[in-house]
Coordinates of C-alpha atoms and ligand atoms in Angstrom, one line a residue:
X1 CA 110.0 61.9 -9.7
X2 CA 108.4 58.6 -8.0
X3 CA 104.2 59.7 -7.9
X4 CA 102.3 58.2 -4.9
X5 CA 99.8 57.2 -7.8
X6 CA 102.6 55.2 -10.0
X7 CA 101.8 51.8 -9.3
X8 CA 99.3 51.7 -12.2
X9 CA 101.8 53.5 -14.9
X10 CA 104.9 52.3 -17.1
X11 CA 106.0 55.4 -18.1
X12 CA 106.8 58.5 -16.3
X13 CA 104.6 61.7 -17.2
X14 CA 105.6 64.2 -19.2
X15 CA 107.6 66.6 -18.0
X16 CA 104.5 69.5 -19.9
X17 CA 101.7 67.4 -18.4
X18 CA 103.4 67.5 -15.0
X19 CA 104.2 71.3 -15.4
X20 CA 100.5 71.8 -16.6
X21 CA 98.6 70.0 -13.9
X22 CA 100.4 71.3 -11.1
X23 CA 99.0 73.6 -8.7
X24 CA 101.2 73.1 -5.9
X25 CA 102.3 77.4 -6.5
X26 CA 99.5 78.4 -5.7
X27 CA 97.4 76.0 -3.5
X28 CA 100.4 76.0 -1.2
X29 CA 98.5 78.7 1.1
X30 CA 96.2 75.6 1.9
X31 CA 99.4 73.9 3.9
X32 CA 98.0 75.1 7.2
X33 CA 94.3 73.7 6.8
X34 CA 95.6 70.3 5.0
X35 CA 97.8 69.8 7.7
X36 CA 95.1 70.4 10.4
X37 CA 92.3 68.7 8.4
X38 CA 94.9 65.4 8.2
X39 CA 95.6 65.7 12.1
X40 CA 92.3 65.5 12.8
X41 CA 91.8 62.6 10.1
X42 CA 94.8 60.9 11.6
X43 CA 93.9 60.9 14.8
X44 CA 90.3 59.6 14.2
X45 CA 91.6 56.8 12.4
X46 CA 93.5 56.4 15.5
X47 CA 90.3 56.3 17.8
X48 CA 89.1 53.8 15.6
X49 CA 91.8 51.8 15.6
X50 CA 92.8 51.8 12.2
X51 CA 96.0 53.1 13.5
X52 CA 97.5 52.1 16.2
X53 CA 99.1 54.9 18.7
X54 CA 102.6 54.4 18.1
X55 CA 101.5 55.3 14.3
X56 CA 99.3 58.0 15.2
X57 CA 101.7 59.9 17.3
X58 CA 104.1 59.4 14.7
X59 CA 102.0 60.7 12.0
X60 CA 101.2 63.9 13.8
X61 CA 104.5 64.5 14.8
X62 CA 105.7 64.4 11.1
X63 CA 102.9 66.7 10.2
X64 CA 103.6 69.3 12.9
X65 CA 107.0 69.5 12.1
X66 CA 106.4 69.5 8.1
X67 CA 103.9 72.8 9.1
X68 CA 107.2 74.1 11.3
X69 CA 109.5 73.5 8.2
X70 CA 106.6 75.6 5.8
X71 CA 106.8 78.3 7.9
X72 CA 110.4 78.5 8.1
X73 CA 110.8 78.6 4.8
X74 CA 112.6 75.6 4.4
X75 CA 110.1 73.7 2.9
X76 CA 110.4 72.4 -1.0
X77 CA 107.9 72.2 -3.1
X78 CA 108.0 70.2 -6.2
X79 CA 106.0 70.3 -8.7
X80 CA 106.4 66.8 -9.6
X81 CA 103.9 66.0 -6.9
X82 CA 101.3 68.5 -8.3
X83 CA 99.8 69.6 -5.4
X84 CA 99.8 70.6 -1.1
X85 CA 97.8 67.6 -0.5
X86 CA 100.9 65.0 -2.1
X87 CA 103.6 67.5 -1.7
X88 CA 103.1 67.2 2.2
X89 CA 101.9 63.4 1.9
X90 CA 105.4 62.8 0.1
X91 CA 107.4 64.8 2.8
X92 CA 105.8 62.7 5.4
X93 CA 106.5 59.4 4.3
X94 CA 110.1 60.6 3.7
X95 CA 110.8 61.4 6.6
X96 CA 108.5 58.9 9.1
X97 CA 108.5 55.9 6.8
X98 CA 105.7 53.2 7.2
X99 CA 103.5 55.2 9.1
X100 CA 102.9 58.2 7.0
X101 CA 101.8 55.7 4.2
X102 CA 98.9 55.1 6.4
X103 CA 97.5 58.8 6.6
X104 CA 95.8 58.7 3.0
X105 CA 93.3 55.2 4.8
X106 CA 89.8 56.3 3.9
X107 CA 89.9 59.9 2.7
X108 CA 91.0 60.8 -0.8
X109 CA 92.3 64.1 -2.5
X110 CA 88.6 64.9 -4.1
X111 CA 87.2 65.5 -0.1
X112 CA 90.7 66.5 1.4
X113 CA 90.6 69.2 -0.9
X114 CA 86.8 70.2 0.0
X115 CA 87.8 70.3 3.1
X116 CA 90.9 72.6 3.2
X117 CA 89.0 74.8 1.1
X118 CA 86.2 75.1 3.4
X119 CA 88.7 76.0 6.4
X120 CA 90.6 78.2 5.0
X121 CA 87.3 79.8 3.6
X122 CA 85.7 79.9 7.1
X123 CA 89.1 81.7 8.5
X124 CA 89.6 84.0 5.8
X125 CA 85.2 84.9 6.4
X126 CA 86.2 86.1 9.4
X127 CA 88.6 88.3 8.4
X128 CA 86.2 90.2 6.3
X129 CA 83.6 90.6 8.3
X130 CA 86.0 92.5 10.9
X131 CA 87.4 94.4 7.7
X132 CA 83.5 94.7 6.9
X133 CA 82.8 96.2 10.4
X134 CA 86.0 98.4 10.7
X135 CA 84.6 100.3 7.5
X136 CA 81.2 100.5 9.6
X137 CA 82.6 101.8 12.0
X138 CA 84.8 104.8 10.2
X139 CA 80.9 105.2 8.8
X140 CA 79.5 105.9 11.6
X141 CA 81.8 108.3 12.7
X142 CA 81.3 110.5 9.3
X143 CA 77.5 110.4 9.5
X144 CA 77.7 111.2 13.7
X145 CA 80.1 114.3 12.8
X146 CA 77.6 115.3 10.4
X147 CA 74.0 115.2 11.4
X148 CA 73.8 118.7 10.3
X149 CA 75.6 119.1 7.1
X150 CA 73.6 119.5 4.3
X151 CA 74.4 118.5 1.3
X152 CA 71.6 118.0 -2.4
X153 CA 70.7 114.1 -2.9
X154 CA 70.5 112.9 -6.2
X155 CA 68.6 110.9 -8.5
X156 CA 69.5 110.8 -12.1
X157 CA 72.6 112.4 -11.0
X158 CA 70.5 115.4 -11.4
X159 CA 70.4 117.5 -8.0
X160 CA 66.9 116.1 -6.8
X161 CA 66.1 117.2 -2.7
X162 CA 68.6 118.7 0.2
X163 CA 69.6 115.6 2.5
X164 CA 71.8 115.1 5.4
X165 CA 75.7 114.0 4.5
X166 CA 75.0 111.5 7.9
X167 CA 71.7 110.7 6.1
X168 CA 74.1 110.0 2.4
X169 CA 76.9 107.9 4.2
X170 CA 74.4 105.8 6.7
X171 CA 72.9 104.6 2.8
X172 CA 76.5 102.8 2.7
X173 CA 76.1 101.7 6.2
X174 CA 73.5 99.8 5.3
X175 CA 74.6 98.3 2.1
X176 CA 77.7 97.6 4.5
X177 CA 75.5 95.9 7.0
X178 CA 73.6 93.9 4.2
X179 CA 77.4 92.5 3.3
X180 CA 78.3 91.3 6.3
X181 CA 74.8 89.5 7.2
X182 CA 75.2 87.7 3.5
X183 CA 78.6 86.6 4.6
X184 CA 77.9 85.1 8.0
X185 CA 75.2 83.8 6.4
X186 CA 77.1 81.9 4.0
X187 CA 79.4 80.4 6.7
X188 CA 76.3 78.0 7.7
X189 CA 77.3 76.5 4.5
X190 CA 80.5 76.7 4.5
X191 CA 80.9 75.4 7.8
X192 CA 80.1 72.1 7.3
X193 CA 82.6 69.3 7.5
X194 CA 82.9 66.6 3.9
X195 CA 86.2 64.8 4.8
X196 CA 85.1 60.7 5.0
X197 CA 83.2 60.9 1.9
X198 CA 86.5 59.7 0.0
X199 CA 86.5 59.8 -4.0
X200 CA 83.2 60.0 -4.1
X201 CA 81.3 56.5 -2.5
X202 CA 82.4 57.0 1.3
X203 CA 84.9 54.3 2.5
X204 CA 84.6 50.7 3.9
X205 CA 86.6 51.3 6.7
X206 CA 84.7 51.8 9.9
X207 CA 86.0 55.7 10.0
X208 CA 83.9 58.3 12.3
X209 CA 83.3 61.2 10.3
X210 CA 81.4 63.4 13.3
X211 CA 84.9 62.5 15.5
X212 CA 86.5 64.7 12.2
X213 CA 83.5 67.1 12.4
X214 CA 84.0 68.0 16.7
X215 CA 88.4 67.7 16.7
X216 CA 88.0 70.3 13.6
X217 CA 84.8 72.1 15.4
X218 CA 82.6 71.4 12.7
X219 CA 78.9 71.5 14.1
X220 CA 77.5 69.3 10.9
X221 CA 78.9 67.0 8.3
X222 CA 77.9 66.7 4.7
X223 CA 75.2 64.1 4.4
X224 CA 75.8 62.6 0.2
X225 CA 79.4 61.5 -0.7
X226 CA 79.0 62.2 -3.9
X227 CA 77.9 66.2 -3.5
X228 CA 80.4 66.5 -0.8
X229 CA 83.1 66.2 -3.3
X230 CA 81.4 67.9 -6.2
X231 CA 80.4 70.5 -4.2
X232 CA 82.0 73.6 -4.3
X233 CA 78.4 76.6 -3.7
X234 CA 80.3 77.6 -0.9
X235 CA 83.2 79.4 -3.1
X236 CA 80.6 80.4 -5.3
X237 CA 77.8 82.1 -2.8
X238 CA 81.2 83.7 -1.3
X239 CA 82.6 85.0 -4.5
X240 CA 78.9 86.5 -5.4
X241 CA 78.7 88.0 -1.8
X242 CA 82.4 89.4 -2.6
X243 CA 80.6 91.2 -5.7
X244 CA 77.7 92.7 -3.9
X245 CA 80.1 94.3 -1.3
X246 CA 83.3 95.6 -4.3
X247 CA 79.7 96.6 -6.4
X248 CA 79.1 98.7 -3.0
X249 CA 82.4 99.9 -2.5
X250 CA 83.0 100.9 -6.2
X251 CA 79.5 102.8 -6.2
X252 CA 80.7 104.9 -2.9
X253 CA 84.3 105.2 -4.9
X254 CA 82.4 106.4 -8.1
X255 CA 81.0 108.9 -5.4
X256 CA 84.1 109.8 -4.0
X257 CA 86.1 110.5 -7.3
X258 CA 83.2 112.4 -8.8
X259 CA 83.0 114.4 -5.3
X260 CA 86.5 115.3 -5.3
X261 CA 86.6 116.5 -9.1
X262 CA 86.5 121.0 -10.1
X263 CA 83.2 120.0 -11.1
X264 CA 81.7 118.9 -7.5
X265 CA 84.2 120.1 -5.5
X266 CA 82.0 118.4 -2.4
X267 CA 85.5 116.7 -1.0
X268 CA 89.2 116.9 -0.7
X269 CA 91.4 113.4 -0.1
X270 CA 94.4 113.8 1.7
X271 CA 97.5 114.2 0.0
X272 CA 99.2 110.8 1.4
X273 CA 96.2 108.9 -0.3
X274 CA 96.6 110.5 -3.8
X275 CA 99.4 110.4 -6.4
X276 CA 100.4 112.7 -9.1
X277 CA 100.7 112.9 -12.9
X278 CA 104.4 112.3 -14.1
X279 CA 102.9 115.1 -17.0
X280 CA 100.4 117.7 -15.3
X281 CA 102.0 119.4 -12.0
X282 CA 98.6 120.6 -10.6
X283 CA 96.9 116.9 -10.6
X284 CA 96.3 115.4 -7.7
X285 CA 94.3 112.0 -8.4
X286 CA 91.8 109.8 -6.5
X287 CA 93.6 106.6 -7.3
X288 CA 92.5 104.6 -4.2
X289 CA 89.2 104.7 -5.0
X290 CA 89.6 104.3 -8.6
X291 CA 91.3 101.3 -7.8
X292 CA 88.6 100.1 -5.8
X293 CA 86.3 100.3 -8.8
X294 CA 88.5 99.0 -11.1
X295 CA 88.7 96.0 -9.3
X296 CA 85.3 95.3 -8.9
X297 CA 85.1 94.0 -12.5
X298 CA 87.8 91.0 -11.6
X299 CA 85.8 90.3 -9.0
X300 CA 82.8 89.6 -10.8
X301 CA 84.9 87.6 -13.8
X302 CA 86.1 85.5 -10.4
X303 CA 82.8 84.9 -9.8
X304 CA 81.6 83.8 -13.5
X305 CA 84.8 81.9 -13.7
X306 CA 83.4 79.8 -11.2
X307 CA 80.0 79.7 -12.4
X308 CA 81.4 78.6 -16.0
X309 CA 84.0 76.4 -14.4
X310 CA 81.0 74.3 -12.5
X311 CA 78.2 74.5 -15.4
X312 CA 78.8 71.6 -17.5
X313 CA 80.6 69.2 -14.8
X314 CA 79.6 65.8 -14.5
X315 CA 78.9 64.4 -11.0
X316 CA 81.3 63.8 -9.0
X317 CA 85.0 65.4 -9.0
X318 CA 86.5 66.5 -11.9
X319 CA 90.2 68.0 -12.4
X320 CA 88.4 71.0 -13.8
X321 CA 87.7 71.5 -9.9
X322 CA 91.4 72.6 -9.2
X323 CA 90.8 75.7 -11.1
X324 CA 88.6 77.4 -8.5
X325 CA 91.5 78.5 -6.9
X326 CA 93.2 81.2 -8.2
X327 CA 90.0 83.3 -8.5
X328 CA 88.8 82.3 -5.2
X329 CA 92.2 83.4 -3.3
X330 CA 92.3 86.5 -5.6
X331 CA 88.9 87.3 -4.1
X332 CA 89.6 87.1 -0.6
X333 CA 92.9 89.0 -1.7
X334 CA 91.4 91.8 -2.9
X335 CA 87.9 91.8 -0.6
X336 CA 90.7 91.9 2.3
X337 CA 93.1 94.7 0.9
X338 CA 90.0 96.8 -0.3
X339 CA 88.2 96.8 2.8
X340 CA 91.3 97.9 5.0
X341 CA 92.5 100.6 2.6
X342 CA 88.9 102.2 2.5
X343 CA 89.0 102.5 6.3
X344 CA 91.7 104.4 6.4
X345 CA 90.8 106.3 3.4
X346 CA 87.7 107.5 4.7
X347 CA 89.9 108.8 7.8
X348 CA 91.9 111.0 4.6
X349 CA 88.1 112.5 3.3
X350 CA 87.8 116.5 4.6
X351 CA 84.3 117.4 3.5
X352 CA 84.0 120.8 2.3
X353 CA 80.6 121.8 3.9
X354 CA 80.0 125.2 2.0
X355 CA 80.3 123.8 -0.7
X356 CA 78.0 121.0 -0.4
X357 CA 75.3 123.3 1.1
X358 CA 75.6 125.7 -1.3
X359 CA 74.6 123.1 -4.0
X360 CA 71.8 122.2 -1.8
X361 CA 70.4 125.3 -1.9
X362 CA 70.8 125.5 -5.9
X363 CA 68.7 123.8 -8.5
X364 CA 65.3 124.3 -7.4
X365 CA 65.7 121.4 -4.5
X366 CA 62.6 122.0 -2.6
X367 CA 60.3 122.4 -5.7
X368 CA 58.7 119.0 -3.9
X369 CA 58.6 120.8 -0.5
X370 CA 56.8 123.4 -2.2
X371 CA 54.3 121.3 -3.8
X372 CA 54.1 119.4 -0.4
X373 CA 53.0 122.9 1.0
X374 CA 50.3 123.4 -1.2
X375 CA 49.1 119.4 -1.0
X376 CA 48.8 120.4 2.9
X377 CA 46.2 123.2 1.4
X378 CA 43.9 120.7 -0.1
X379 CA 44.8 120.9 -3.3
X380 CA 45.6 117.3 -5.4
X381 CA 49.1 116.3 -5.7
X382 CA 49.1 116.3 -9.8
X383 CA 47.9 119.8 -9.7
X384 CA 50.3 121.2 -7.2
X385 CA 53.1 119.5 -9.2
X386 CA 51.8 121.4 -12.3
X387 CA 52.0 124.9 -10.8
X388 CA 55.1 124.7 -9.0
X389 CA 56.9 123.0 -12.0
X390 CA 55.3 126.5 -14.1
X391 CA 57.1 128.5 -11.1
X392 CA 60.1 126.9 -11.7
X393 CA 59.7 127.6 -15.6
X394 CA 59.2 131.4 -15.0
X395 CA 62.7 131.2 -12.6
X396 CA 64.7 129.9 -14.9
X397 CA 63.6 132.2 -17.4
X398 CA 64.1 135.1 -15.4
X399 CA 67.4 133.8 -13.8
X400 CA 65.8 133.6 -9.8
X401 CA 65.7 131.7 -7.5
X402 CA 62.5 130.5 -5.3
X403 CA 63.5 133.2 -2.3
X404 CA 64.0 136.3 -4.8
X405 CA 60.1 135.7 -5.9
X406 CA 57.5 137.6 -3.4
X407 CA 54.4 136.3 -2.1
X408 CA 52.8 138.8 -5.1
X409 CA 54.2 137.0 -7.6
X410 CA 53.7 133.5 -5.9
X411 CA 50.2 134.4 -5.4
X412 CA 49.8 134.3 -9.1
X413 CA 50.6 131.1 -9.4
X414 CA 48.6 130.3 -6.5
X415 CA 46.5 131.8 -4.1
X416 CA 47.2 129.5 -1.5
X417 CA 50.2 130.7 -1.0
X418 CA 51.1 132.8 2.2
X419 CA 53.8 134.2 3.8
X420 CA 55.4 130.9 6.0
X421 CA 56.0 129.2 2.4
X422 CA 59.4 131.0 2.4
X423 CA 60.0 129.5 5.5
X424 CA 58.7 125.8 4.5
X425 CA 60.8 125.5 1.6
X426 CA 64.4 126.7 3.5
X427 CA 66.8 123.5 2.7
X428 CA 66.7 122.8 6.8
X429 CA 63.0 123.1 7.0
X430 CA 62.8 120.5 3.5
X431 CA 65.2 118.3 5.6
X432 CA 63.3 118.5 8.9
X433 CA 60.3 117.6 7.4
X434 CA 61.4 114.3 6.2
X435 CA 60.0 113.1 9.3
X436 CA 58.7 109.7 7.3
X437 CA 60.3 106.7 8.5
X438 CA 63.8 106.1 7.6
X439 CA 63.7 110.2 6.0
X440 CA 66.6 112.2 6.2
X441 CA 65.2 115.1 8.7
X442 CA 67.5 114.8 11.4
X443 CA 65.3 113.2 13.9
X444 CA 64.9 110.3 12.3
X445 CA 68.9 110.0 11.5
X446 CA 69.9 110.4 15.0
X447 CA 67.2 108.0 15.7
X448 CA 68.7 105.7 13.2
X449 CA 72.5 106.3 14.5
X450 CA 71.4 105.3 18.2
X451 CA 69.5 102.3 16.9
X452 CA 73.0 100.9 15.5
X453 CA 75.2 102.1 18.6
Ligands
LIG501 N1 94.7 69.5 -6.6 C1 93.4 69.0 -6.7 C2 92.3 70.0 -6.8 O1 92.6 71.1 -6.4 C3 93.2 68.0 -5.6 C4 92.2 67.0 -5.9 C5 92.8 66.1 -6.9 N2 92.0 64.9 -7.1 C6 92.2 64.1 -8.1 N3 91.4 63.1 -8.2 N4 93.1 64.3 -9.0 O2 91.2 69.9 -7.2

């Protein structure tokens, strides 16, 4: 296979080496952004008259008919010409002659690359953050259907204090929220055009990189040759933003497979989004989610890969480059397939409200409420803690709960006590009262759900 690059070599490479460099099978998604980063490139060099317009409408010609023959499949890709950039180079100058040799004037691989990347990046952002705002969305409409289910809150994974299920899933909402602000965030970066920077010094010809950065809708260029081809932060930051949100989504699957268990029994997932056990006929198994979390953990190598890939590299390129890649594409992969199956999962989730009222109302949950009530009295906070935590002793130990005591006994404990603490410590009173900012009483959830409509 003749190499664009062969002029300098006597022999021809190893058929290994060839086979090892290569990464034409996977960075072959790229096609569409190379193609339209090297329109745009062509037709600058066009404007300024490094090609003349017979060349230049030739040029993007051949490249709008290579990107018709990729999408028809007929396209071949050959690994003797390692990657999308020379595969499609090759094909070009194959079939235009002359012309096509001229494409390559003043840009080289090491900022063609950066700049595909950084397209198909900025596309692929988008994507997420409507996958990111669906799942918002399905949110919303659990916490709005349930602004008065009750259900206990946890710390510890110990039942801790009665809170709103609207109150529980709005939590995710705003981890959700969080997500998508850190990813349009990251698109400033990303958005920002490097082709014109060449290998790594910028070029001699009298190219106009902000033409490049407007055809390709670019609103800055990169301002140092040699960091625009060294650069790659932007897969980074989006690969540790891609963490944060699969760390969310695996903590609110950890939820929803623990939920779901005998144990909790808070939750039942529809039968079309569970599978069975080829061994045990009565299981029915949360695999979605679990699959959710067990991603999570690529996701974060994906993101160290690239971390480790970039520590120890030398300015400017380096081949090593080429290997952000297949972790990058597995990220936006699996960000994209997660987010749209939890949509519709969430759409499969039939609380069972008993159930998680019940618990509520189990465990002692409004021992705080109760200390609350006697704080309110006048006595110190460390004091009431002491007597209602010796109130809770004397229940265990006698197998009651707070309600079965009378005001006789409680008055033993205290003789602040009175007759509308039964009434103060009721799961929808302790909710109620939450009435703090960004609490769980009702008021300031519904509050919270109009804010975000
Ligand atoms: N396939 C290469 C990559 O992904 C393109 C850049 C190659 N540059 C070079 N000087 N060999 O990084």
């Amino acid at each position: 296979m003749k190499k664009l690059w062969e002029g300098r070599f006597s022999e021809d490479t190893d058929r290994l080496v060839e086979e090892f460099t290569a990464s034409i099978s996977f960075d072959k998604r790229l096609y569409k952004y190379d193609i339209m980063g090297s329109i745009a490139h062509c037709k600058m060099l066009g404007r300024c008259g490094i090609l003349n317009k017979e060349e230049t409408k030739k040029i993007v010609n051949g490249l709008e008919n290579i990107e018709k023959e990729i999408e028809e499949g007929e396209f071949e890709f050959d690994t003797g010409l390692e990657d999308i950039h020379m595969n499609i180079e090759k094909r070009l100058i194959d079939e235009i002659g002359d012309p096509g040799g001229k494409l390559h004037t003043g840009r080289s691989r090491n900022d063609q690359v950066a700049l595909d990347m950084r397209l198909y990046l900025r596309d692929e952002i988008q994507e997420i953050i409507k996958g990111i705002k669906e799942l918002k969305r399905s949110i919303i409409r659990i916490a709005k259907k349930n602004v008065d289910t009750i259900m206990p809150g946890y710390t510890h994974l110990q039942r801790a204090q009665p809170v709103l299920v609207s109150h529980h899933f709005l939590a995710y909402f705003e981890m959700l929220d969080r997500d998508e602000e850190r990813f349009k965030d990251s698109l400033k970066r990303i958005n920002v055009m490097p082709l014109g920077s060449a290998a790594l010094a910028g070029t001699s010809l009298p190219i106009d990189r902000d033409y490049v950065a407007s055809l390709l809708n670019f609103p800055k260029i990169t301002t140092n040759s040699i960091d625009s081809v060294s650069d790659r932060d932007f897969t980074i930051e989006f690969c540790a933003a891609a963490s944060i949100l699969m760390m969310h989504l695996s903590r609110l699957s950890e939820e929803l497979i623990l939920w779901s268990s005998s144990e909790f029994n808070f939750i039942e997932i529809g039968d079309s989004f569970c599978t069975g056990s080829s061994i045990m006929p009565q299981k029915k198994n949360p695999d979605v989610p679990e699959l959710v979390r067990g991603k999570t953990g690529k996701i974060y190598g994906n993101l160290f890969s690239l971390l480790t890939m970039m520590k120890s590299l030398p300015l400017a390129y380096n081949r090593d480059m080429q290997e952000d890649k297949r972790p990058l594409f597995d990220t936006v992969d699996t960000v994209k397939a997660s987010l749209n199956i939890y949509s519709r999962l969430l759409k499969e989730i039939k609380l069972k409200k008993d159930e998680m009222s019940n618990a509520a109302s189990k465990g002692f949950t409004t021992a705080t409420d109760m200390s609350d009530y006697l704080v309110k009295k006048g006595l110190p906070f460390r004091e009431t803690h002491k007597i209602v935590g010796e109130i809770v002793k004397y229940c265990i130990n006698k197998n009651k709960r707070f309600e079965d005591l009378g005001l006789k006994k409680m008055k033993e404990f205290s003789d602040l006590f009175e007759d509308d603490i039964f009434r103060y410590i009721k799961v929808e009173n302790s909710i109620n009262g939450k009435m703090s900012k960004g609490g769980t009483s009702g008021k300031e959830v519904l509050k919270r759900i109009a804010e975000i409509e």
